[in-house]
Coordinates of C-alpha atoms in Angstrom, one line a residue:
M20 CA 26.9 21.6 -3.3
S21 CA 24.0 20.7 -6.1
P22 CA 22.8 17.5 -6.3
A23 CA 23.6 17.1 -10.0
G24 CA 27.1 18.2 -8.8
A25 CA 27.3 15.3 -6.0
Q26 CA 30.3 13.3 -7.9
K27 CA 31.7 11.8 -4.8
S28 CA 32.0 7.8 -5.5
S29 CA 30.8 5.3 -2.6
P30 CA 29.8 1.8 -2.4
L31 CA 27.1 2.9 -0.3
T32 CA 25.6 5.2 -3.0
L33 CA 23.4 2.3 -4.4
V34 CA 22.1 0.9 -0.9
L35 CA 21.1 4.8 0.2
M36 CA 19.5 5.4 -3.3
V37 CA 17.3 2.3 -2.7
A38 CA 16.1 3.5 0.7
S39 CA 15.5 6.9 -0.2
A40 CA 13.4 5.8 -3.4
S41 CA 11.3 3.1 -1.2
I42 CA 10.4 5.1 1.9
G43 CA 8.6 7.7 -0.5
G44 CA 8.0 5.0 -3.0
T45 CA 6.6 1.3 -2.0
L46 CA 6.7 1.7 1.4
Q47 CA 3.7 4.2 1.0
Y48 CA 1.4 1.4 -0.6
G49 CA 1.8 -0.9 2.6
Y50 CA 1.8 2.0 4.8
N51 CA -1.6 3.1 3.5
L52 CA -3.1 -0.3 3.5
A53 CA -2.3 -0.5 7.0
I54 CA -3.5 2.8 8.2
M55 CA -6.9 2.3 7.6
N56 CA -7.8 -0.3 10.0
A57 CA -7.4 1.6 13.2
P58 CA -9.8 4.6 12.4
T59 CA -12.7 2.4 10.8
T60 CA -15.2 2.7 13.7
F61 CA -14.3 6.7 13.8
I62 CA -14.7 7.5 10.5
Q63 CA -18.0 5.8 10.0
T64 CA -19.2 7.7 12.9
F65 CA -17.9 10.9 11.3
I66 CA -19.5 10.1 8.3
N67 CA -22.8 9.4 10.2
E68 CA -22.4 12.6 11.7
T69 CA -21.8 14.4 8.4
F70 CA -24.8 13.2 7.3
L71 CA -26.9 13.8 10.1
E72 CA -26.0 17.6 10.2
R73 CA -26.0 18.4 6.7
W74 CA -29.4 16.4 5.3
D75 CA -30.9 15.5 8.8
I76 CA -30.7 11.5 7.8
Q77 CA -29.9 9.2 10.0
L78 CA -28.0 6.2 8.1
E79 CA -28.6 2.7 8.4
D80 CA -25.7 0.4 9.3
Y81 CA -25.4 -1.0 5.4
Q82 CA -25.3 2.2 4.2
V83 CA -22.8 3.6 6.6
T84 CA -20.7 0.4 5.7
L85 CA -20.9 0.9 1.8
V86 CA -19.5 4.7 2.0
W87 CA -16.4 3.0 4.3
T88 CA -16.4 0.2 1.4
I89 CA -15.9 3.1 -1.1
I90 CA -14.0 4.9 1.2
V91 CA -11.2 1.9 1.1
S92 CA -11.6 0.4 -2.4
I93 CA -11.8 3.6 -4.0
F94 CA -7.8 3.5 -3.0
S95 CA -7.1 0.7 -5.5
L96 CA -9.0 2.4 -8.6
G97 CA -6.5 5.5 -8.1
G98 CA -3.9 2.9 -7.9
F99 CA -5.4 1.6 -11.2
A100 CA -5.1 5.1 -12.7
G101 CA -1.5 5.6 -11.2
A102 CA -0.4 2.1 -13.1
I103 CA -1.8 3.4 -16.4
I104 CA 0.2 6.8 -16.1
A105 CA 3.2 5.4 -14.7
G106 CA 4.4 4.4 -18.3
P107 CA 4.1 7.5 -20.5
M108 CA 5.7 9.6 -16.5
T109 CA 9.1 7.5 -16.8
I110 CA 9.3 7.7 -20.6
R111 CA 8.9 11.8 -20.4
F112 CA 10.6 12.6 -17.3
G113 CA 12.8 9.5 -16.4
R114 CA 12.3 7.1 -13.5
K115 CA 13.7 9.3 -10.7
K116 CA 12.1 12.3 -11.8
C117 CA 8.9 10.4 -12.1
L118 CA 9.2 9.1 -8.2
L119 CA 10.0 13.0 -7.2
L120 CA 6.9 14.3 -9.0
N121 CA 4.5 11.6 -8.0
N122 CA 4.6 12.9 -4.5
V123 CA 2.3 15.8 -6.1
F124 CA -0.5 13.5 -5.6
L125 CA 0.7 12.2 -1.9
M126 CA 0.9 15.9 -0.8
A127 CA -2.4 17.1 -2.2
G128 CA -3.9 13.4 -1.0
A129 CA -2.3 14.4 2.4
L130 CA -3.8 18.2 2.7
L131 CA -7.3 17.0 2.1
A132 CA -7.2 13.9 4.6
V133 CA -6.2 16.6 7.5
T134 CA -8.8 19.5 6.6
S135 CA -11.5 16.8 6.2
R136 CA -12.5 16.9 9.5
A137 CA -12.8 20.7 9.9
A138 CA -14.5 20.9 6.9
K139 CA -16.9 18.2 8.0
S140 CA -16.7 16.9 4.4
F141 CA -16.2 12.9 4.0
E142 CA -15.9 13.3 0.3
M143 CA -12.6 15.2 1.1
I144 CA -11.4 11.6 2.5
I145 CA -12.4 9.7 -0.6
I146 CA -10.9 12.2 -3.2
S147 CA -7.5 11.7 -0.7
R148 CA -7.6 8.1 -1.0
V149 CA -7.8 8.4 -4.8
L150 CA -4.9 10.6 -5.3
V151 CA -3.0 8.5 -2.5
G152 CA -4.0 5.6 -4.6
I153 CA -2.9 7.1 -8.1
N154 CA 0.6 7.8 -6.0
A155 CA 1.4 4.4 -4.9
G156 CA 0.3 3.1 -8.4
I157 CA 3.0 5.3 -10.0
S158 CA 5.8 4.1 -7.5
M159 CA 4.7 0.3 -7.5
N160 CA 5.3 0.5 -11.4
V161 CA 8.7 3.1 -11.3
Q162 CA 10.4 1.9 -8.3
P163 CA 11.0 -1.8 -9.3
M164 CA 11.7 -0.5 -12.9
Y165 CA 14.4 2.0 -11.6
F166 CA 15.8 -0.8 -9.3
G167 CA 16.0 -3.3 -11.9
E168 CA 17.8 -0.8 -14.3
S169 CA 20.4 0.8 -11.7
A170 CA 21.2 -2.6 -10.0
P171 CA 24.4 -4.5 -11.5
K172 CA 23.6 -8.1 -12.6
H173 CA 24.1 -10.3 -9.9
L174 CA 22.2 -8.1 -7.6
R175 CA 19.4 -7.4 -9.8
G176 CA 16.8 -9.6 -8.2
A177 CA 18.1 -8.7 -4.1
I178 CA 17.7 -4.9 -4.9
S179 CA 14.7 -5.4 -7.0
L180 CA 13.1 -7.4 -4.3
S181 CA 13.8 -4.4 -1.6
S182 CA 10.5 -2.8 -2.9
A183 CA 8.6 -5.7 -1.7
V184 CA 10.7 -5.3 1.8
F185 CA 9.5 -1.8 2.2
T186 CA 5.9 -2.6 0.9
A187 CA 6.1 -4.9 4.1
F188 CA 7.8 -2.5 6.3
G189 CA 5.5 -0.3 5.5
V190 CA 2.6 -2.2 6.7
V191 CA 4.5 -3.2 9.8
L192 CA 4.7 0.9 10.1
G193 CA 1.2 1.7 9.5
Q194 CA 0.1 -0.6 12.0
V195 CA 2.3 0.6 14.8
V196 CA 1.6 4.3 14.1
G197 CA -2.4 2.8 14.0
L198 CA -2.1 1.8 17.7
R199 CA -4.6 4.1 20.1
E200 CA -1.7 5.2 22.0
I201 CA -0.1 7.1 18.8
L202 CA -2.4 8.1 16.2
G203 CA -4.8 5.1 16.1
S204 CA -7.5 7.4 18.8
E205 CA -10.7 9.1 18.3
P206 CA -9.2 12.8 18.4
C207 CA -6.3 12.0 16.1
W208 CA -7.6 10.1 13.1
Q209 CA -7.3 12.9 10.4
Y210 CA -3.6 12.9 11.6
L211 CA -3.4 9.5 10.9
L212 CA -4.6 9.5 7.3
A213 CA -2.2 12.4 6.4
S214 CA 0.5 11.2 8.4
N215 CA 1.8 9.6 5.0
A216 CA 3.4 12.8 4.0
V217 CA 5.9 12.3 6.2
P218 CA 7.7 10.0 4.2
G219 CA 7.1 11.8 1.1
L220 CA 8.8 15.0 2.4
I221 CA 11.6 12.2 3.1
Q222 CA 12.4 11.4 -0.4
L223 CA 12.0 14.9 -1.6
L224 CA 15.0 15.6 0.5
T225 CA 16.9 12.7 -0.3
L226 CA 16.3 11.3 -3.7
P227 CA 17.6 14.3 -6.0
W228 CA 21.1 13.7 -4.8
F229 CA 21.2 10.3 -6.5
P230 CA 21.8 9.3 -10.3
E231 CA 19.1 8.6 -12.7
S232 CA 19.1 5.2 -14.4
P233 CA 21.7 4.3 -16.0
R234 CA 19.9 2.2 -18.4
Y235 CA 17.6 5.3 -19.3
L236 CA 20.6 7.9 -19.7
L237 CA 21.9 5.6 -22.5
I238 CA 19.4 4.1 -24.4
D239 CA 16.8 6.4 -23.7
R240 CA 18.5 9.7 -23.6
G241 CA 21.5 8.7 -25.8
D242 CA 23.8 10.3 -23.3
K243 CA 27.0 7.7 -22.8
E244 CA 28.8 10.4 -20.2
A245 CA 26.0 10.7 -17.9
C246 CA 25.0 6.8 -18.1
I247 CA 29.2 6.2 -17.3
N248 CA 29.0 8.5 -14.4
A249 CA 25.8 6.9 -12.8
L250 CA 27.6 3.8 -13.2
R251 CA 30.6 4.9 -11.3
R252 CA 28.9 6.5 -8.7
L253 CA 26.3 3.4 -7.7
R254 CA 29.4 1.0 -7.9
G255 CA 32.1 2.8 -6.0
C256 CA 34.5 2.1 -8.8
E257 CA 35.6 2.4 -12.2
V258 CA 32.5 0.8 -14.7
Q259 CA 33.4 -2.5 -16.1
N260 CA 33.4 -2.9 -19.8
S261 CA 31.1 -6.1 -19.7
E262 CA 28.5 -4.1 -17.8
L263 CA 28.5 -1.1 -20.1
D264 CA 28.8 -3.5 -23.0
E265 CA 25.4 -5.2 -22.2
I266 CA 23.8 -1.6 -21.9
L267 CA 25.3 -0.6 -25.3
Q268 CA 24.0 -3.9 -26.7
E269 CA 20.7 -3.3 -25.7
Q270 CA 20.9 0.0 -26.8
A271 CA 21.7 -0.9 -30.4
E272 CA 19.1 -3.7 -30.4
T273 CA 16.5 -1.0 -30.0
K274 CA 17.9 1.9 -31.9
G275 CA 15.2 3.7 -33.9
L276 CA 12.3 2.2 -32.1
R277 CA 10.1 4.3 -30.1
P278 CA 8.5 3.4 -26.4
R279 CA 5.8 0.3 -27.0
R280 CA 2.4 1.3 -26.1
P281 CA 0.8 -1.4 -24.0
W282 CA -1.8 -2.3 -26.9
E283 CA 0.9 -3.4 -28.9
L284 CA 2.4 -5.8 -26.9
F285 CA -0.6 -7.8 -26.9
T286 CA -0.1 -7.9 -31.0
D287 CA 3.4 -9.0 -30.9
R288 CA 4.1 -12.7 -31.0
S289 CA 7.9 -11.9 -29.9
V290 CA 6.5 -11.3 -26.3
R291 CA 3.6 -13.3 -26.4
W292 CA 4.6 -15.5 -23.5
Q293 CA 6.4 -12.7 -21.2
L294 CA 3.3 -10.7 -21.5
I295 CA 1.3 -13.9 -20.1
S296 CA 3.7 -14.6 -17.7
V297 CA 3.5 -10.9 -16.2
M298 CA -0.2 -10.7 -16.4
V299 CA -0.9 -14.2 -14.8
I300 CA 2.1 -13.7 -11.9
S301 CA 0.7 -10.4 -11.6
S302 CA -3.3 -11.5 -11.1
A303 CA -2.0 -13.9 -9.0
M304 CA -0.5 -11.8 -6.2
Q305 CA -3.5 -10.4 -5.4
L306 CA -6.2 -13.2 -6.1
C307 CA -4.1 -15.5 -3.7
G308 CA -6.3 -13.5 -1.0
N309 CA -3.2 -12.5 1.0
D310 CA -4.3 -8.9 1.5
S311 CA -7.7 -10.1 2.4
I312 CA -6.5 -12.3 5.1
Y313 CA -5.3 -8.9 7.1
F314 CA -9.1 -8.6 7.3
Y315 CA -10.0 -12.2 8.5
A316 CA -7.2 -11.8 11.3
S317 CA -9.2 -10.0 13.7
Y318 CA -12.6 -12.4 13.1
V319 CA -9.8 -15.7 13.7
F320 CA -8.0 -14.3 16.7
K321 CA -11.4 -13.3 18.2
E322 CA -12.7 -17.0 17.6
A323 CA -9.2 -18.1 19.5
G324 CA -10.2 -16.0 22.6
V325 CA -8.1 -13.0 22.3
S326 CA -9.9 -10.0 23.7
N327 CA -10.4 -7.0 21.4
E328 CA -8.0 -5.0 23.5
K329 CA -4.8 -7.2 22.6
I330 CA -6.0 -8.0 18.7
Q331 CA -4.3 -4.6 17.7
Y332 CA -1.1 -5.9 18.9
I333 CA -1.2 -9.0 17.5
T334 CA -2.2 -7.6 14.1
I335 CA 1.4 -6.1 14.4
G336 CA 2.6 -9.8 14.1
T337 CA 1.1 -10.5 10.6
G338 CA 3.0 -7.3 9.4
T339 CA 5.9 -8.3 10.9
C340 CA 5.5 -11.7 9.2
E341 CA 5.5 -10.6 5.5
F342 CA 8.5 -8.0 6.5
T343 CA 10.4 -10.8 7.9
A344 CA 9.9 -13.3 5.0
C345 CA 11.2 -10.3 2.2
I346 CA 14.2 -10.2 3.9
M347 CA 14.5 -13.8 3.8
C348 CA 13.7 -14.1 0.5
N349 CA 16.1 -10.9 -0.2
L350 CA 18.8 -13.1 1.0
L351 CA 18.0 -16.1 -1.0
I352 CA 16.8 -15.3 -4.6
E353 CA 20.1 -14.6 -6.1
R354 CA 21.3 -18.4 -4.7
K355 CA 18.1 -20.2 -5.2
G356 CA 16.4 -18.0 -8.1
R357 CA 13.1 -16.5 -9.3
R358 CA 11.4 -19.4 -10.3
F359 CA 11.9 -21.7 -7.4
M360 CA 10.9 -19.1 -4.6
L361 CA 8.0 -18.0 -6.7
M362 CA 6.6 -21.7 -6.9
G363 CA 8.0 -22.6 -3.7
G364 CA 5.9 -19.7 -2.0
Y365 CA 2.8 -20.6 -4.3
I366 CA 3.0 -24.4 -3.1
L367 CA 3.2 -23.6 0.5
M368 CA 0.3 -21.3 0.5
T369 CA -1.6 -23.7 -1.2
V370 CA -0.8 -26.9 1.3
W371 CA -1.9 -23.7 4.2
A372 CA -5.1 -22.5 2.8
V373 CA -6.3 -26.5 3.0
V374 CA -5.0 -26.8 6.6
F375 CA -6.7 -23.2 7.6
T376 CA -10.0 -24.7 5.8
I377 CA -9.7 -28.0 8.0
A378 CA -9.1 -25.9 10.9
L379 CA -11.9 -23.7 10.4
S380 CA -14.2 -26.5 9.9
L381 CA -13.6 -28.4 13.0
E382 CA -12.9 -25.2 15.5
H383 CA -16.3 -26.0 17.0
Y384 CA -15.6 -29.5 18.0
V385 CA -11.7 -29.3 18.9
S386 CA -10.8 -27.1 21.3
W387 CA -7.0 -26.4 20.0
M388 CA -8.1 -25.8 16.4
P389 CA -8.4 -22.0 16.8
Y390 CA -4.8 -21.4 17.5
L391 CA -4.1 -23.7 14.4
S392 CA -6.1 -21.2 12.5
M393 CA -3.9 -18.7 13.7
A394 CA -0.9 -20.1 12.7
C395 CA -2.1 -20.8 9.6
I396 CA -2.9 -17.0 8.9
F397 CA 1.2 -16.3 10.0
T398 CA 2.2 -19.2 8.1
Y399 CA 0.5 -18.2 4.9
I400 CA 1.7 -14.7 5.0
L401 CA 5.2 -16.3 5.6
S402 CA 5.1 -18.3 2.8
F403 CA 3.4 -14.8 0.5
G404 CA 6.3 -13.1 1.6
M405 CA 8.8 -15.6 1.1
G406 CA 8.0 -15.7 -3.0
P407 CA 5.2 -13.9 -4.9
A408 CA 5.4 -10.6 -2.9
G409 CA 9.0 -9.8 -4.1
V410 CA 9.7 -11.7 -7.3
T411 CA 6.4 -10.6 -8.9
G412 CA 7.5 -6.8 -9.3
V413 CA 11.1 -8.3 -10.3
L414 CA 9.7 -10.2 -13.6
P415 CA 9.1 -7.0 -15.6
T416 CA 12.1 -5.6 -15.3
E417 CA 14.2 -8.6 -16.5
I418 CA 12.1 -10.3 -19.5
F419 CA 11.1 -6.9 -21.1
N420 CA 13.6 -4.7 -23.0
Q421 CA 14.0 -0.9 -22.7
T422 CA 11.3 0.1 -25.4
A423 CA 8.5 -2.5 -23.6
R424 CA 9.4 -2.0 -20.0
P425 CA 7.5 0.9 -19.5
A426 CA 4.2 -0.3 -21.4
A427 CA 4.6 -3.8 -19.6
Y428 CA 5.0 -2.7 -15.7
M429 CA 1.3 -0.3 -16.7
I430 CA -0.1 -3.7 -18.0
A431 CA 1.5 -5.7 -14.6
G432 CA 0.2 -3.1 -12.4
S433 CA -3.3 -2.7 -14.1
M434 CA -3.9 -6.3 -13.3
M435 CA -2.4 -6.2 -9.6
W436 CA -4.6 -3.2 -9.0
I437 CA -7.9 -4.6 -11.0
N438 CA -7.8 -7.8 -9.1
L439 CA -7.0 -6.0 -5.8
F440 CA -10.4 -4.1 -6.0
I441 CA -12.2 -7.5 -7.1
T442 CA -11.0 -9.1 -4.0
G443 CA -11.4 -6.6 -1.7
M444 CA -15.0 -6.2 -2.8
L445 CA -15.8 -9.8 -3.1
F446 CA -13.7 -11.2 0.0
P447 CA -16.9 -9.9 2.3
F448 CA -19.5 -11.6 0.3
L449 CA -16.9 -14.9 0.4
V450 CA -17.0 -15.0 4.0
R451 CA -20.6 -15.0 3.7
E452 CA -21.4 -17.4 1.7
L453 CA -18.6 -20.2 2.1
S454 CA -18.0 -19.2 5.6
E455 CA -15.3 -22.0 6.5
Y456 CA -14.4 -22.9 3.0
C457 CA -13.8 -19.2 2.2
F458 CA -10.1 -19.9 1.4
V459 CA -10.8 -22.8 -1.1
P460 CA -10.8 -20.4 -4.3
F461 CA -7.7 -18.8 -3.0
G462 CA -6.4 -22.1 -2.5
V463 CA -6.8 -23.0 -5.9
V464 CA -5.2 -20.1 -7.4
C465 CA -2.4 -20.8 -5.4
M466 CA -2.2 -24.2 -6.7
L467 CA -3.0 -23.2 -10.3
S468 CA -0.2 -20.4 -9.8
A469 CA 2.3 -22.9 -8.8
L470 CA 1.7 -25.0 -11.6
F471 CA 2.2 -22.0 -14.6
V472 CA 5.5 -20.9 -13.3
G473 CA 6.3 -24.8 -13.0
L474 CA 5.6 -25.5 -16.5
F475 CA 6.2 -21.9 -18.5
L476 CA 8.3 -19.5 -16.9
P477 CA 11.8 -20.1 -17.3
E478 CA 14.9 -19.0 -14.7
T479 CA 16.3 -15.5 -14.8
K480 CA 18.5 -15.6 -12.0
G481 CA 21.8 -13.7 -13.5
K482 CA 21.0 -14.0 -17.3
S483 CA 21.4 -11.1 -19.8
L484 CA 17.9 -9.7 -21.4
S485 CA 19.3 -11.6 -24.8
A486 CA 19.7 -15.1 -22.8
I487 CA 16.3 -14.7 -21.3
T488 CA 14.4 -13.4 -24.7
S489 CA 16.3 -16.9 -26.4
E490 CA 14.5 -18.5 -23.9
F491 CA 11.1 -17.2 -24.5
H492 CA 11.5 -17.3 -28.0
K493 CA 11.5 -20.9 -27.6
L494 CA 7.8 -20.3 -26.4
N495 CA 6.5 -18.0 -28.5
F496 CA 7.4 -19.5 -31.9
K497 CA 7.2 -23.3 -31.0
G498 CA 5.2 -24.4 -33.7
Q499 CA 7.0 -22.3 -36.6
D500 CA 10.7 -23.4 -35.0
E501 CA 9.5 -27.1 -35.8
M502 CA 8.5 -26.7 -38.7
C503 CA 11.8 -24.6 -39.8
V504 CA 13.9 -27.4 -38.8
S505 CA 11.7 -30.0 -40.4
T506 CA 12.1 -27.4 -43.5
Q507 CA 15.6 -27.2 -43.2
A508 CA 16.2 -31.0 -42.9
Q509 CA 14.5 -31.8 -45.8
Y510 CA 16.0 -29.3 -47.6
Q511 CA 19.7 -30.6 -46.6
L512 CA 18.3 -33.9 -47.7
G513 CA 17.3 -32.9 -51.2
E514 CA 21.1 -31.1 -51.3
V515 CA 22.6 -34.8 -50.5
C516 CA 20.5 -36.6 -53.0
L517 CA 21.2 -34.1 -56.1
S518 CA 25.1 -34.2 -55.1
S519 CA 24.7 -38.4 -55.0
S520 CA 22.8 -38.2 -58.5
L521 CA 25.5 -36.3 -60.3

């Protein structure tokens, strides 16, 4: 039976589709972040040996570190490129085909990584990281869009949030596969870097059997029959008229409109606060320092007296923390709402950043302070997973219509990757210059983010796009609306005076 002909209805179809898309999608982002920790010293030695063999040059430690930093950070620039091309790809090929085509970048990157050692070329590792970054950049944008458009309204947040759950699972999986007993040893590091091909292969074998996004089929392609079939398969039952009517309403509102370009959103007042919200929340997700805390974890664990042999096992606990928190957030998001989870997460992170700073300041004076520092690392990551990690990816799907959504994800993704690159490059300098106060800037970012969410972001839980748009309309046209009301009142008063004089 061909993938297109698979018409058997099952309530499990949506769940299996989420698993298939995520395994080759956002799981790759977390996995590719985590697998770079284990082979650090082995690849640095490889870089040194390559320079010595080629040019008979013995690199200084800072030069080796510079090349290594480029290898790690270039992943973010690849992600930025992926975020930019994700929008045009989803418009041209659709959400599902875009995820499948995305594996071309992944497989090419894995091939370069696995052959780099035999070829004695660290440049191949750099190119591999760029290609893997492009893959992650595309999947981080397309997958939440695919899920948000395929899920029923009452499960939209939970289904979209599963992207964050799989990202956290990818981190744990990468940390486990990177153990010295598995692929984190000196003879196996090239296989560790290429192991990301396995989840990609699973996606290529499974995702073709699932339907395309129903909204894309009806609104972008105008294929109502295919949309109804997709909805029927994803719901495991006959299509509800209310759900189809909502999609048809959005189609009517966007009829004749071409997909928006990113720069057009900046000049459109009707989406001003939606765009500001997405840019602020996407930037805050990286500027809060959660990904950087993974790098700082080893230092704090050493300070707490944990031996080097055991640190790799305790580090797995940090990834497990975020994974557990994301699952909890998945269960709570449809009960508590997006705004509550996002604001609560940032408030808790602000508190833990303050406690962490105090603990680092007093660790040489109080014997048990290093253990409080360790606890702060876990609670900071837990708080991040409970809110910002998952809710951030849901927002563009819920607050932008079909024509603006790809462009909105391009902007959100670009902000995320640029800020990840900036944070990754600045973090070592922050630690060196600010020492125990290095988390003060991150605490400030978390506090300002919580204030922004509390003051400007409306709740989107269980609301239709038109209801959410009308709430943002009050912010986008606040001054104009007040003038209109005032003018209308004066006009009506004039009518009353005129009629009474007559």
